[in-house]
GROMACS .gro file of C-alpha atoms in nm:
model
  382
    1MET     CA    1   0.010   0.015   0.042
    2GLN     CA    2   0.253   0.216   0.108
    3SER     CA    3   0.469   0.171  -0.195
    4ALA     CA    4   0.172   0.241  -0.433
    5GLN     CA    5   0.133   0.554  -0.242
    6SER     CA    6   0.420   0.642  -0.261
    7HIS     CA    7   0.438   0.597  -0.682
    8CYS     CA    8   0.125   0.845  -0.734
    9ASN     CA    9   0.346   1.108  -0.524
   10ARG     CA   10   0.597   1.089  -0.759
   11SER     CA   11   0.383   1.072  -1.120
   12PHE     CA   12   0.172   1.397  -0.999
   13PRO     CA   13   0.052   1.577  -0.675
   14ILE     CA   14  -0.204   1.327  -0.469
   15SER     CA   15  -0.457   1.600  -0.426
   16LEU     CA   16  -0.471   1.639  -0.819
   17PHE     CA   17  -0.513   1.270  -0.902
   18SER     CA   18  -0.801   1.253  -0.632
   19LEU     CA   19  -0.984   1.548  -0.854
   20ILE     CA   20  -0.914   1.376  -1.155
   21LEU     CA   21  -1.045   1.041  -1.045
   22ALA     CA   22  -1.384   1.217  -0.919
   23SER     CA   23  -1.408   1.395  -1.242
   24LEU     CA   24  -1.344   1.059  -1.429
   25THR     CA   25  -1.640   0.896  -1.175
   26LEU     CA   26  -1.867   1.201  -1.243
   27SER     CA   27  -1.841   1.182  -1.620
   28SER     CA   28  -1.916   0.824  -1.654
   29PRO     CA   29  -2.247   0.659  -1.653
   30THR     CA   30  -2.251   0.400  -1.326
   31HIS     CA   31  -2.433   0.156  -1.551
   32ALA     CA   32  -2.609   0.078  -1.898
   33GLU     CA   33  -2.880  -0.179  -2.007
   34ILE     CA   34  -3.068  -0.315  -2.302
   35PHE     CA   35  -3.402  -0.395  -2.294
   36SER     CA   36  -3.680  -0.487  -2.553
   37SER     CA   37  -4.023  -0.414  -2.553
   38GLN     CA   38  -4.305  -0.468  -2.800
   39TYR     CA   39  -4.231  -0.216  -3.040
   40HIS     CA   40  -3.806  -0.075  -2.945
   41ASP     CA   41  -3.538  -0.221  -2.776
   42TYR     CA   42  -3.421   0.043  -2.601
   43LYS     CA   43  -3.126   0.111  -2.370
   44VAL     CA   44  -3.142   0.299  -1.988
   45GLU     CA   45  -2.815   0.476  -1.931
   46THR     CA   46  -2.754   0.557  -1.531
   47ILE     CA   47  -2.655   0.978  -1.569
   48ALA     CA   48  -2.620   1.040  -1.226
   49THR     CA   49  -2.634   0.922  -0.885
   50GLY     CA   50  -2.680   1.065  -0.519
   51LEU     CA   51  -2.986   1.277  -0.552
   52GLU     CA   52  -3.159   1.250  -0.201
   53ASN     CA   53  -3.513   1.183  -0.392
   54PRO     CA   54  -3.512   1.347  -0.684
   55TRP     CA   55  -3.878   1.463  -0.751
   56ALA     CA   56  -3.867   1.635  -1.130
   57MET     CA   57  -3.694   1.793  -1.358
   58ALA     CA   58  -3.690   2.066  -1.638
   59PHE     CA   59  -3.512   2.128  -1.901
   60LEU     CA   60  -3.361   2.462  -2.036
   61PRO     CA   61  -3.277   2.614  -2.325
   62ASN     CA   62  -2.914   2.614  -2.291
   63GLY     CA   63  -2.899   2.181  -2.256
   64ASP     CA   64  -2.831   2.193  -1.867
   65ALA     CA   65  -3.147   2.079  -1.644
   66LEU     CA   66  -3.283   2.182  -1.289
   67VAL     CA   67  -3.370   1.902  -1.089
   68THR     CA   68  -3.532   1.880  -0.766
   69GLU     CA   69  -3.477   1.736  -0.431
   70ARG     CA   70  -3.766   1.681  -0.191
   71ALA     CA   71  -3.487   1.750   0.049
   72GLY     CA   72  -3.456   2.097  -0.017
   73ARG     CA   73  -3.214   2.160  -0.294
   74LEU     CA   74  -3.231   2.217  -0.625
   75ARG     CA   75  -2.980   2.111  -0.873
   76ILE     CA   76  -2.861   2.130  -1.218
   77LEU     CA   77  -2.743   1.893  -1.479
   78ARG     CA   78  -2.503   1.953  -1.696
   79ASP     CA   79  -2.317   1.785  -1.948
   80GLY     CA   80  -2.420   1.478  -1.801
   81ASN     CA   81  -2.276   1.586  -1.457
   82ILE     CA   82  -2.457   1.736  -1.112
   83VAL     CA   83  -2.317   2.079  -1.045
   84GLU     CA   84  -2.214   2.060  -0.679
   85GLN     CA   85  -2.296   2.376  -0.548
   86PRO     CA   86  -2.760   2.396  -0.562
   87VAL     CA   87  -2.881   2.646  -0.682
   88SER     CA   88  -2.917   2.953  -0.448
   89GLY     CA   89  -3.226   3.170  -0.361
   90LEU     CA   90  -3.505   2.871  -0.286
   91PRO     CA   91  -3.818   3.013  -0.085
   92ASP     CA   92  -3.886   2.886   0.258
   93LEU     CA   93  -4.014   2.545   0.271
   94LYS     CA   94  -4.051   2.272   0.462
   95VAL     CA   95  -3.897   1.963   0.428
   96GLY     CA   96  -4.097   1.641   0.612
   97GLY     CA   97  -4.293   1.312   0.558
   98GLN     CA   98  -4.461   1.307   0.215
   99GLY     CA   99  -4.344   1.737   0.168
  100GLY     CA  100  -4.039   1.923   0.044
  101LEU     CA  101  -3.957   2.065  -0.249
  102MET     CA  102  -4.143   1.922  -0.532
  103ASP     CA  103  -4.229   2.038  -0.862
  104ILE     CA  104  -4.044   2.262  -1.141
  105ILE     CA  105  -4.172   2.379  -1.439
  106LEU     CA  106  -4.088   2.688  -1.661
  107HIS     CA  107  -4.279   2.964  -1.790
  108PRO     CA  108  -4.385   2.922  -2.139
  109GLU     CA  109  -4.164   3.255  -2.251
  110PHE     CA  110  -3.868   3.124  -2.040
  111SER     CA  111  -3.599   3.225  -2.298
  112ASP     CA  112  -3.770   3.569  -2.289
  113ASN     CA  113  -3.863   3.640  -1.912
  114ARG     CA  114  -3.635   3.364  -1.710
  115GLN     CA  115  -3.882   3.289  -1.498
  116LEU     CA  116  -3.996   2.959  -1.332
  117PHE     CA  117  -4.224   2.796  -1.115
  118LEU     CA  118  -4.163   2.616  -0.776
  119SER     CA  119  -4.468   2.416  -0.595
  120TYR     CA  120  -4.303   2.269  -0.247
  121ALA     CA  121  -4.446   2.208   0.133
  122HIS     CA  122  -4.432   2.486   0.360
  123GLN     CA  123  -4.550   2.554   0.724
  124ASN     CA  124  -4.644   2.803   1.020
  125SER     CA  125  -4.835   2.875   1.247
  126GLU     CA  126  -5.146   2.750   1.142
  127GLY     CA  127  -5.029   2.425   1.001
  128TYR     CA  128  -4.867   2.242   0.635
  129THR     CA  129  -4.944   2.339   0.330
  130THR     CA  130  -4.893   2.317  -0.060
  131ARG     CA  131  -4.693   2.639  -0.186
  132VAL     CA  132  -4.642   2.780  -0.505
  133ALA     CA  133  -4.401   3.046  -0.587
  134ARG     CA  134  -4.266   3.196  -0.855
  135ALA     CA  135  -3.880   3.275  -0.927
  136HIS     CA  136  -3.628   3.456  -1.249
  137TYR     CA  137  -3.374   3.249  -1.269
  138GLU     CA  138  -3.039   3.337  -1.406
  139ASN     CA  139  -2.676   3.184  -1.345
  140ARG     CA  140  -2.738   2.989  -1.069
  141LYS     CA  141  -2.959   3.187  -0.836
  142LEU     CA  142  -3.316   3.246  -0.772
  143SER     CA  143  -3.411   3.592  -0.741
  144ASP     CA  144  -3.710   3.829  -0.752
  145VAL     CA  145  -3.941   3.516  -0.574
  146LYS     CA  146  -4.282   3.556  -0.519
  147VAL     CA  147  -4.584   3.337  -0.353
  148ILE     CA  148  -4.877   3.353  -0.586
  149PHE     CA  149  -5.057   3.008  -0.475
  150ASP     CA  150  -5.110   2.873  -0.067
  151ALA     CA  151  -5.367   2.648  -0.067
  152LEU     CA  152  -5.616   2.673   0.245
  153PRO     CA  153  -5.649   2.587   0.483
  154ARG     CA  154  -5.382   2.481   0.648
  155SER     CA  155  -5.373   2.132   0.834
  156ASP     CA  156  -5.173   1.910   1.106
  157SER     CA  157  -5.085   1.684   0.792
  158THR     CA  158  -4.785   1.598   0.622
  159ARG     CA  159  -4.983   1.386   0.360
  160HIS     CA  160  -5.045   1.417   0.014
  161TYR     CA  161  -4.923   1.737  -0.099
  162ALA     CA  162  -5.037   1.680  -0.463
  163GLY     CA  163  -4.814   2.006  -0.614
  164ARG     CA  164  -4.736   1.874  -0.984
  165LEU     CA  165  -4.747   2.144  -1.269
  166ALA     CA  166  -4.880   2.203  -1.564
  167PHE     CA  167  -4.960   2.523  -1.863
  168ASP     CA  168  -5.258   2.483  -2.071
  169ARG     CA  169  -5.258   2.621  -2.435
  170GLU     CA  170  -5.407   2.988  -2.272
  171GLY     CA  171  -5.086   3.023  -2.041
  172TYR     CA  172  -5.224   2.889  -1.747
  173LEU     CA  173  -5.105   2.710  -1.443
  174TYR     CA  174  -5.297   2.420  -1.302
  175VAL     CA  175  -5.159   2.342  -0.961
  176PRO     CA  176  -5.342   2.004  -0.807
  177VAL     CA  177  -5.351   1.975  -0.413
  178GLY     CA  178  -5.398   1.661  -0.222
  179ASP     CA  179  -5.693   1.614   0.008
  180ARG     CA  180  -5.410   1.635   0.259
  181GLY     CA  181  -5.471   1.285   0.439
  182GLU     CA  182  -5.850   1.422   0.506
  183LYS     CA  183  -6.056   1.280   0.249
  184ASP     CA  184  -6.378   1.420   0.312
  185ARG     CA  185  -6.209   1.792   0.257
  186ALA     CA  186  -6.199   1.697  -0.109
  187GLN     CA  187  -6.578   1.696  -0.155
  188ASP     CA  188  -6.576   2.070   0.006
  189ILE     CA  189  -6.545   2.318  -0.270
  190SER     CA  190  -6.508   2.594  -0.016
  191ASP     CA  191  -6.131   2.415   0.070
  192ASP     CA  192  -5.845   2.409  -0.166
  193ALA     CA  193  -5.790   2.062  -0.040
  194GLY     CA  194  -5.854   1.741  -0.284
  195GLY     CA  195  -5.877   1.939  -0.618
  196VAL     CA  196  -5.664   2.128  -0.903
  197HIS     CA  197  -5.658   2.476  -0.907
  198ARG     CA  198  -5.619   2.715  -1.221
  199ILE     CA  199  -5.444   3.000  -1.234
  200THR     CA  200  -5.244   3.272  -1.389
  201THR     CA  201  -4.893   3.327  -1.401
  202ASP     CA  202  -4.921   3.622  -1.093
  203GLY     CA  203  -5.166   3.401  -0.892
  204GLU     CA  204  -5.488   3.508  -0.945
  205PRO     CA  205  -5.779   3.310  -1.063
  206ALA     CA  206  -5.787   3.227  -1.430
  207PRO     CA  207  -6.070   3.374  -1.640
  208GLY     CA  208  -6.352   3.139  -1.672
  209ASN     CA  209  -6.298   2.946  -1.359
  210PRO     CA  210  -6.633   2.708  -1.256
  211PHE     CA  211  -6.685   2.893  -0.960
  212LEU     CA  212  -6.565   3.253  -0.974
  213ASP     CA  213  -6.990   3.337  -0.951
  214ASP     CA  214  -6.996   3.103  -0.609
  215PRO     CA  215  -6.958   3.289  -0.312
  216ASP     CA  216  -6.892   2.990  -0.137
  217ALA     CA  217  -6.634   2.799  -0.366
  218SER     CA  218  -6.264   2.851  -0.427
  219ASP     CA  219  -6.224   3.130  -0.733
  220THR     CA  220  -5.938   2.899  -0.806
  221LEU     CA  221  -6.120   2.590  -0.805
  222PHE     CA  222  -6.082   2.420  -1.161
  223THR     CA  223  -6.187   1.997  -1.072
  224TYR     CA  224  -6.291   1.873  -0.731
  225GLY     CA  225  -6.299   1.528  -0.571
  226ASN     CA  226  -5.953   1.436  -0.636
  227ARG     CA  227  -5.711   1.253  -0.360
  228ASN     CA  228  -5.347   1.318  -0.415
  229ILE     CA  229  -5.242   1.383  -0.798
  230GLN     CA  230  -4.904   1.292  -0.862
  231GLY     CA  231  -4.862   1.290  -1.246
  232ILE     CA  232  -5.012   1.575  -1.509
  233ALA     CA  233  -4.953   1.625  -1.832
  234ARG     CA  234  -5.087   1.860  -2.197
  235HIS     CA  235  -5.229   1.603  -2.409
  236PRO     CA  236  -4.997   1.708  -2.787
  237GLU     CA  237  -5.306   1.686  -3.009
  238THR     CA  238  -5.633   1.819  -2.777
  239GLY     CA  239  -5.422   2.060  -2.500
  240ALA     CA  240  -5.684   1.874  -2.286
  241ILE     CA  241  -5.498   1.851  -1.950
  242TRP     CA  242  -5.448   1.527  -1.832
  243THR     CA  243  -5.371   1.347  -1.450
  244HIS     CA  244  -5.340   1.060  -1.260
  245GLU     CA  245  -5.362   1.020  -0.872
  246HIS     CA  246  -5.325   0.790  -0.598
  247GLY     CA  247  -5.579   0.537  -0.476
  248PRO     CA  248  -5.553   0.381  -0.150
  249ARG     CA  249  -5.549   0.055  -0.157
  250GLY     CA  250  -5.630  -0.003  -0.520
  251GLY     CA  251  -5.822   0.273  -0.756
  252ASP     CA  252  -5.513   0.474  -0.891
  253GLU     CA  253  -5.685   0.659  -1.168
  254ILE     CA  254  -5.630   0.877  -1.496
  255ASN     CA  255  -5.851   1.136  -1.574
  256ILE     CA  256  -5.923   1.409  -1.829
  257LEU     CA  257  -5.963   1.741  -1.653
  258GLU     CA  258  -6.263   1.908  -1.725
  259ALA     CA  259  -6.404   2.222  -1.517
  260SER     CA  260  -6.645   2.208  -1.231
  261THR     CA  261  -6.593   1.837  -1.297
  262ASN     CA  262  -6.646   1.659  -0.920
  263TYR     CA  263  -6.394   1.305  -0.962
  264GLY     CA  264  -6.555   1.106  -0.651
  265TRP     CA  265  -6.332   1.080  -0.388
  266PRO     CA  266  -6.409   0.985  -0.160
  267GLU     CA  267  -6.735   0.956  -0.236
  268ILE     CA  268  -6.686   0.644  -0.482
  269THR     CA  269  -6.368   0.460  -0.530
  270HIS     CA  270  -6.227   0.113  -0.739
  271GLY     CA  271  -6.013   0.114  -0.368
  272ILE     CA  272  -6.023   0.003  -0.042
  273GLY     CA  273  -5.896   0.142   0.263
  274TYR     CA  274  -5.540   0.087   0.405
  275SER     CA  275  -5.707  -0.101   0.693
  276GLY     CA  276  -5.854  -0.338   0.408
  277LEU     CA  277  -6.214  -0.232   0.515
  278PRO     CA  278  -6.376  -0.025   0.246
  279ILE     CA  279  -6.457   0.303   0.197
  280THR     CA  280  -6.780   0.337   0.022
  281ASP     CA  281  -6.977   0.049  -0.120
  282ARG     CA  282  -6.999   0.249  -0.455
  283THR     CA  283  -6.783   0.224  -0.748
  284GLU     CA  284  -6.976   0.520  -0.915
  285ALA     CA  285  -7.259   0.775  -0.888
  286PRO     CA  286  -7.485   1.032  -1.037
  287GLY     CA  287  -7.273   1.367  -1.137
  288MET     CA  288  -6.926   1.238  -1.036
  289ALA     CA  289  -6.680   1.130  -1.316
  290GLN     CA  290  -6.542   0.801  -1.405
  291PRO     CA  291  -6.181   0.785  -1.450
  292LEU     CA  292  -6.060   0.671  -1.857
  293HIS     CA  293  -5.832   0.393  -1.671
  294TYR     CA  294  -5.768   0.270  -1.259
  295TRP     CA  295  -5.505  -0.007  -1.129
  296ASP     CA  296  -5.629  -0.193  -0.864
  297PRO     CA  297  -5.400  -0.320  -0.713
  298SER     CA  298  -5.268   0.005  -0.681
  299ILE     CA  299  -4.940   0.086  -0.867
  300ALA     CA  300  -4.866   0.419  -0.713
  301PRO     CA  301  -4.806   0.626  -0.969
  302SER     CA  302  -4.561   0.942  -0.989
  303GLY     CA  303  -4.486   1.157  -1.288
  304MET     CA  304  -4.611   1.120  -1.673
  305ALA     CA  305  -4.511   1.226  -1.987
  306PHE     CA  306  -4.715   1.238  -2.375
  307TYR     CA  307  -4.461   1.059  -2.617
  308THR     CA  308  -4.402   1.290  -2.908
  309GLY     CA  309  -4.038   1.242  -3.019
  310GLU     CA  310  -3.838   1.088  -3.283
  311VAL     CA  311  -3.569   0.844  -3.109
  312PHE     CA  312  -3.871   0.597  -3.058
  313PRO     CA  313  -4.120   0.642  -3.350
  314GLN     CA  314  -4.403   0.376  -3.273
  315TRP     CA  315  -4.425   0.517  -2.945
  316GLN     CA  316  -4.535   0.818  -3.015
  317GLY     CA  317  -4.915   0.938  -2.905
  318ASP     CA  318  -4.870   0.666  -2.572
  319VAL     CA  319  -4.896   0.779  -2.243
  320PHE     CA  320  -4.578   0.686  -1.990
  321VAL     CA  321  -4.655   0.687  -1.626
  322GLY     CA  322  -4.404   0.632  -1.361
  323ALA     CA  323  -4.480   0.350  -1.076
  324LEU     CA  324  -4.335   0.382  -0.700
  325LYS     CA  325  -4.493   0.046  -0.528
  326PHE     CA  326  -4.400  -0.149  -0.821
  327GLN     CA  327  -4.095  -0.005  -0.936
  328LYS     CA  328  -4.183   0.022  -1.345
  329VAL     CA  329  -4.257   0.258  -1.628
  330VAL     CA  330  -4.628   0.181  -1.728
  331ARG     CA  331  -4.665   0.281  -2.109
  332LEU     CA  332  -5.076   0.294  -2.202
  333ARG     CA  333  -5.197   0.333  -2.562
  334ILE     CA  334  -5.514   0.499  -2.590
  335ASN     CA  335  -5.749   0.541  -2.916
  336ASP     CA  336  -5.941   0.793  -2.983
  337ALA     CA  337  -6.267   0.700  -2.778
  338LYS     CA  338  -6.056   0.698  -2.520
  339ASP     CA  339  -6.017   0.349  -2.433
  340VAL     CA  340  -5.662   0.157  -2.318
  341VAL     CA  341  -5.592  -0.055  -2.611
  342GLU     CA  342  -5.266  -0.147  -2.488
  343GLU     CA  343  -5.033  -0.130  -2.157
  344GLU     CA  344  -4.687  -0.286  -2.115
  345ASP     CA  345  -4.475  -0.273  -1.832
  346LEU     CA  346  -4.101  -0.195  -1.900
  347LEU     CA  347  -3.783  -0.168  -1.658
  348THR     CA  348  -3.965  -0.431  -1.386
  349ASP     CA  349  -3.652  -0.597  -1.345
  350MET     CA  350  -3.466  -0.261  -1.210
  351ASP     CA  351  -3.604  -0.260  -0.923
  352HIS     CA  352  -3.619   0.177  -0.852
  353ARG     CA  353  -3.910   0.383  -0.727
  354ILE     CA  354  -3.966   0.601  -1.031
  355ARG     CA  355  -4.067   0.922  -0.920
  356ALA     CA  356  -4.086   1.142  -1.241
  357VAL     CA  357  -4.119   1.053  -1.636
  358THR     CA  358  -4.005   1.314  -1.897
  359GLN     CA  359  -3.918   1.349  -2.236
  360GLY     CA  360  -3.638   1.550  -2.292
  361PRO     CA  361  -3.552   1.785  -2.581
  362ALA     CA  362  -3.400   1.547  -2.806
  363GLY     CA  363  -3.695   1.246  -2.748
  364ASN     CA  364  -3.497   1.001  -2.484
  365ILE     CA  365  -3.757   0.956  -2.224
  366TRP     CA  366  -3.614   1.056  -1.888
  367LEU     CA  367  -3.657   0.917  -1.490
  368LEU     CA  368  -3.637   1.034  -1.152
  369THR     CA  369  -3.574   0.757  -0.884
  370ASP     CA  370  -3.696   0.819  -0.526
  371ALA     CA  371  -3.464   0.733  -0.292
  372PRO     CA  372  -3.205   0.877  -0.083
  373ASP     CA  373  -2.927   0.772  -0.298
  374GLY     CA  374  -3.150   0.864  -0.611
  375HIS     CA  375  -3.069   0.809  -0.973
  376ILE     CA  376  -3.141   1.031  -1.325
  377MET     CA  377  -3.172   0.800  -1.583
  378LYS     CA  378  -3.246   0.793  -1.948
  379ILE     CA  379  -3.444   0.546  -2.213
  380THR     CA  380  -3.301   0.635  -2.523
  381ALA     CA  381  -3.248   0.381  -2.857
  382PRO     CA  382  -2.995   0.158  -2.842
   0.00000   0.00000   0.00000
């Protein structure tokens, strides 16, 4: 051992040797594996590791990607490496339970205004809630941070924050809020929990919101009866906003959002309680929407993307959903009648809880894994 160390010191300083070795380790993928599916062979590369429960990512025009860690950090992925120093200037947030720093989405005109939006858990003397802030991003720093949405009332629960974000074609921002583990709140339209809210980029209720003229309802509310939405995406052709949400034991749902729609939780569900006892004996009821698709048993879906790239042409138009519980990616093909005509499980042998699914600018599919040593992975052509 001593002679090996002496040899290193004679060649060049040990500190320089360590820096070069670390650089080589960071720049090389941990592994790459080849898989087969119904239409395509594909390769899965591990791009980076060591992230603490990564939650979401957004690609910047310069080729960088911003990645949130639920532990309360915003990281930069640059040329396949995680920049050591996190982005500064994050808003005050609370890490605990299921909460922390969650989604990130760029303003539709980000190239001009450098604005982005973050969802996160927040705590004050009145309890915990889901919050959204707008910020200006430049040179690894956030500035001009402004809170534009607070889900009220707050509660003592640290569960079911939801928090995925999406823009529609008109530039309005959709903000799902979970039922916070207090299921009856999802049927109360005066309560922000258990629904999807549609706001402007300044945080005002979007024009045309369905409950603007109802003094007993939240002005920002767009839908209600939602349990805990963990995936949201805009359909590339119709522009409709699609979501999926966690059921209890069973009953995970995919829904297409329509203004003022009641999606039924907890009055109707295809799942049962964690105790094994029924929540309700009804799976449908008048005035409550049926899901486009549901899973029983639950797969614990998280992350959602429509594929529109050229890397995998026979996947174009399909929906990709991550799964936490069953540790896989699900590909769904849905026809014009909104029937699921194909369902295929991918990456079932990799033992990763998939938190986020995102299509990259080059047409590859990017994944984040939910773990204290979370990975950034990329699905690409072999």
